Every structure is written in structure tokens, then in C-alpha cells.
Amino acid sequence: MFEEFKPLDRCQDEELIRLFREGVTEAFGVLVRRYHRELFGYLERYLGDRAAAEDVFQNTFLQVYQKLDQYQAERPFRPWLYTVATHQAIDAMRRAGRRPSVSLDVWREQGPNGQWVSLTSMVQSAAPDPSDSLDEAERRQWVRASVAALPEKLRMTLILAYYQGLRYQEIAEVLGIPVGTVKSRLHAALVRLQRMWSNRVGDMGGSR
Amino acid sequence: MHEADLIGYLLNLLDEEEKHRVASSLAQSEQLQARLQHWQTVVQPLGWDREHPSPPQDLLIATLLRVARYRVEQEQASSPAGTEGPAALPDRGPAPTFSLRAGLRRRIDLVIAVAIVLLVTLLIPPLVLEARQQYHELLCRNNLRQFHSALVQYESRYKERPGPEREGPLAWAGVYACQLREAGLLSADVTVVCPARPMPAPDIPSCKQLGTASADQLAKWRREAGGCYGYYLGYMENNELRRLSRRVLEKCCDSVNLGEIPVMADRPPRRSELPLGNGNSPNHNQRGQNVLFYGGHVRFVTSCRIGTDHIYLNRDGRCAAGLSPDDAVLAPSEMPPLP
């Protein structure tokens, strides 16, 4: 019997990998397209730099292409992809000789009077209740700056859990640490954010 | 129950078994429900930045082009000497149903072809042209990044960026290439020729040669040595022509975001080309230009205005030195700073 025809767009990631290994070359393009928004978002949040995120994204898929032989077919593709991307991002930061939180002072925003202000000062000045004075874009920047101010390990765990939607077990695989450590890092990240945002966060009108 | 389990339940991070366990505990305990509510409140502001940042438009194609370039390089490295082009694609699994041999001899064509094979589900004619254009833009951006390394090394050695003098044989925009060459900073990886506008690589003289050249020879070098790129002409301060220098600018210009000053770009259109176009560089068919900024990032911009600054003209509307450091003017090779 012939295998039932199924458009590539509807194939699971693991099926696409199998098809690519069997010579269906365009399956690779489908994977890149499927993940390009999600993974780019992860890298930009983590690196805090759009150009670096673009470069690391491309390197990630080049690595995926080069390392497909090492990929174990019975394991889910998504955590493996995040593992490759995370290693690439860490390497890129080491090469650039910086920690991502440094970029807080690099990202500059035009203040209300036209002056340039760093996001660090935004976090400091906006607390405790940004909902009083900030519009939607400013709130977004304020949250991004708060997350960027977290220590690297806590920040990465928070991004993978909250923004990327990976489960505890998957995050542990991506970061190569025990699940218990993932849990304690996420807890610590939220406690720190809570401190930054103060107890009045509960009064804010969220859009979620 | 540990707080992390409640957080995991709230954010859907648990496996099915853990989720059921937490759900049944929650159903029996108001105290646990209150703690869950607490974490909901903590997490809520994160939702203001929930949406993923949009990727660049060309990310998909640029990624496939990078993979394709690797694929072609690997294939060429493993081919016997004297043969060109990959025999079959891909290397994993059987050969595809068509061959790339016919007519696809040039490497760029091969790279584009492989990228299209990787993305054949979108195989429509405009994509071929788009892939070619984006590949050229990508090569051009990489080239400008190489220039950035050379410019940074030059500045760390001479405490300022290269640039034209006010008058004399070094008073033209393209002299930066001569200065970099003389400093031994123009490696084989860097070219003043934009990949989108193939032409023979020009002769780049040393500054010493410029000083002793005949008028005809000097005119030829002025026209050609800067290649396809426009370069920062300098800015006027107290009637003096200044070059960019981090040391000086950081001391005197708090308001200038130094990293965002354009320093080099695809060259502007010449006068004879202007009436036909939109002011964008001719290098990429006037769709826009790659711009290298002082901070080292390179962006493809579709207008010759970045914010309020026209990158090819100063605030007086002239192709001449800027009126302040951030009034960048990126001029074609032959242009003097004070015409």
C-alpha cells in the first residue's frame, strides 16, 4: 500500500525530519518556515539584539542541517531545536564578550522630552505602578526591560517557560539541568519580578 | 506542595500526571487557590509583552541561502579538481528528480538553486529573482561588516576613523580605502565592489602614491578607489573638518547616539542617475541600500532618509561635510568634503 499523501505543512516536525532524511529536500524549508517567528522571538528576547538574533537564527538552522545525523528520531524535535539555538546564542554572546543584560544600556528609547534614556532607568523610574503613566508600547518595553534585568539563568528559564511555552521537562533537556533546578530558577525569577513590580502589580489592568 | 508546582500548573509546564495531582489538591484547599491567585497576579504583567517580536522579512530566505551556501561549499570541496557544480542533491538520501548541471555553473546560481530546492513548496518565478537579490544584499552586508572590523582597528590605532582631508590629494570620500590599505587593514575578504554590482576590483593606491600622482592618474583613482560604496565625508566644527572618533565624540556630544551614526553605505546615485530614480543607491536596483553604522550593525534601508537624516546629503541639502557629527553624509568616491 502507498502511504497516504499528506501536505508537508501538516506533517509533525519529526515526520519532516524523517522525510528530509529520505530525500524530500523541501521538508527542511517547511521546518525553517514553521519556526522562524517563534525561534527568532526567543533569540531576540534572550540576546536583546535584533541583528545578533538574526545571525544566531541562521546559524541554528545551519547547525540543524549539519547535525541531523546526531538527531535521535524517537525524541521530539522542538526541545532539540531549542538546545541547538541556546548553545548558539551563548556562543554568540561569548564571542561578543558580553552578557545579554548589558544590552539594557544599549537599548535606548526616546523619552517624552526627546532625550535618550536607557531601559534600566525606565525600570527604575516606572516602578511601582507603570499602568498609571505608560501606554501599551511603553508597558511592553517596561516588561521587556524588567525581564532583561534578571540574572541570565533565571531570565533564560523564564523566557523558555512563559514566552516559548516549553514544559519543565523540556526546559531541563534544553538547558541540561535537573527539573528541580528549572523549577527553583523559575520560582526565583518570578519572586524577583514581583519585587521589581511591587505589591501593587495586582491592581494593574493586564491585557492578557 | 511546592510553589513551583503551582507556577507549573498556572503556566502549563507540568506533565499530565502532575497536572491532575495539582488540580485535585487545588480543588480541596482554599489556601492553595489563594496562592495560585497570587502567582496569577505576579505573572499578569508579562502578558503585556506576550507577542513574539516580528522576524525580519528576509530571514527565511537568508537562512536557506546560508544553508545552501554551506551545501555548495561542501560539495565543491569534495569534488575532484576541475569539476564544477554539485552532482546531486541532497547528500542525505537518494538524488532528487532533477539535476542542477544544465547551465548552473556559477556559484551564486548554485547557491540560489540549492536554496530554492530547500524551499521548493514556494517555487514561483518571482522567488528566484527575490532570492538572487536577497543573496546579493546578504553578501553586501557581510562585506560591510568586514569593513567595520577594519575601521575599528584603524580607529584603535590612529584614534580616529579614516576619512578625507579638507584639501589636497587626500580630499575625497574614497580615500578611506587607501588609508585602510596603507594601514594593512584591507584583507582579501574585503572588497570595495558591492556583490550586487559586479565590476573589476579597482586599483587602490597608497596615500604616498596619491601625493606624487599626475593629475590624470589622481582623477582616475578618485573616481574608482572608493568602489561601490559611499563613505562618511566628515563634519565641520569651528570651521575645521573633523573625522569620527569615539574618544572626542563621547566627551563633547552627550546627545548624539554614536552607535547610530551611518558611516558607510552602498554608494548614492550620481547626478546623471538621479532624475531616473528615487534617490536610493543604484547598487540594489534602487530598492534601498545597506548601511553600516558606527556601532557595527548593518541594515538594509529602503529610503535614503534615516529618521530626519538624509544619508547622502547634509542638512543644507548638499553632498558635502555634515554640519554636526550626526549629520552624516556618505559620499561617492570622488566627492570632496568641501566642494
Tab-separated table of N, CA and C in Angstrom, chain B residues 4 11 15 27 31 52 120 139 171 191 218 232 270 273 291 312:
chain	number	residue	atom	x	y	z
B	4	ALA	N	6.617	25.951	42.988
B	4	ALA	CA	6.923	25.713	41.567
B	4	ALA	C	5.877	24.831	40.897
B	11	LEU	N	1.147	27.902	34.345
B	11	LEU	CA	1.745	28.173	33.028
B	11	LEU	C	1.764	26.943	32.123
B	15	ASP	N	3.660	17.750	33.355
B	15	ASP	CA	3.145	16.650	32.542
B	15	ASP	C	1.745	16.287	33.057
B	27	ALA	N	-8.552	21.630	44.277
B	27	ALA	CA	-9.988	21.519	44.495
B	27	ALA	C	-10.319	21.383	45.988
B	31	GLN	N	-6.612	27.547	50.570
B	31	GLN	CA	-5.304	28.188	50.768
B	31	GLN	C	-4.465	28.066	49.488
B	52	HIS	N	5.482	37.526	20.113
B	52	HIS	CA	6.873	37.392	19.666
B	52	HIS	C	7.263	38.591	18.800
B	120	VAL	N	11.157	24.355	-2.023
B	120	VAL	CA	10.506	24.198	-3.320
B	120	VAL	C	8.992	24.395	-3.231
B	139	LEU	N	25.423	39.273	0.911
B	139	LEU	CA	26.875	39.338	0.683
B	139	LEU	C	27.384	40.750	0.939
B	171	ALA	N	41.734	64.750	-0.439
B	171	ALA	CA	40.445	65.396	-0.154
B	171	ALA	C	39.317	64.807	-1.003
B	191	THR	N	36.121	43.845	0.022
B	191	THR	CA	36.221	44.417	-1.321
B	191	THR	C	35.379	45.684	-1.397
B	218	LEU	N	45.496	60.815	-10.674
B	218	LEU	CA	44.782	61.133	-9.432
B	218	LEU	C	43.266	61.158	-9.680
B	232	TYR	N	31.615	58.222	4.854
B	232	TYR	CA	31.403	59.413	5.696
B	232	TYR	C	32.411	60.524	5.338
B	270	ARG	N	24.699	58.939	-8.829
B	270	ARG	CA	25.403	60.135	-9.318
B	270	ARG	C	24.387	61.047	-9.973
B	273	GLU	N	22.326	59.885	-12.727
B	273	GLU	CA	21.370	58.814	-12.427
B	273	GLU	C	20.156	59.329	-11.666
B	291	VAL	N	23.364	49.917	4.960
B	291	VAL	CA	24.046	50.999	5.671
B	291	VAL	C	24.786	50.408	6.867
B	312	TYR	N	22.772	60.861	2.278
B	312	TYR	CA	23.628	61.278	1.163
B	312	TYR	C	23.782	62.799	1.074
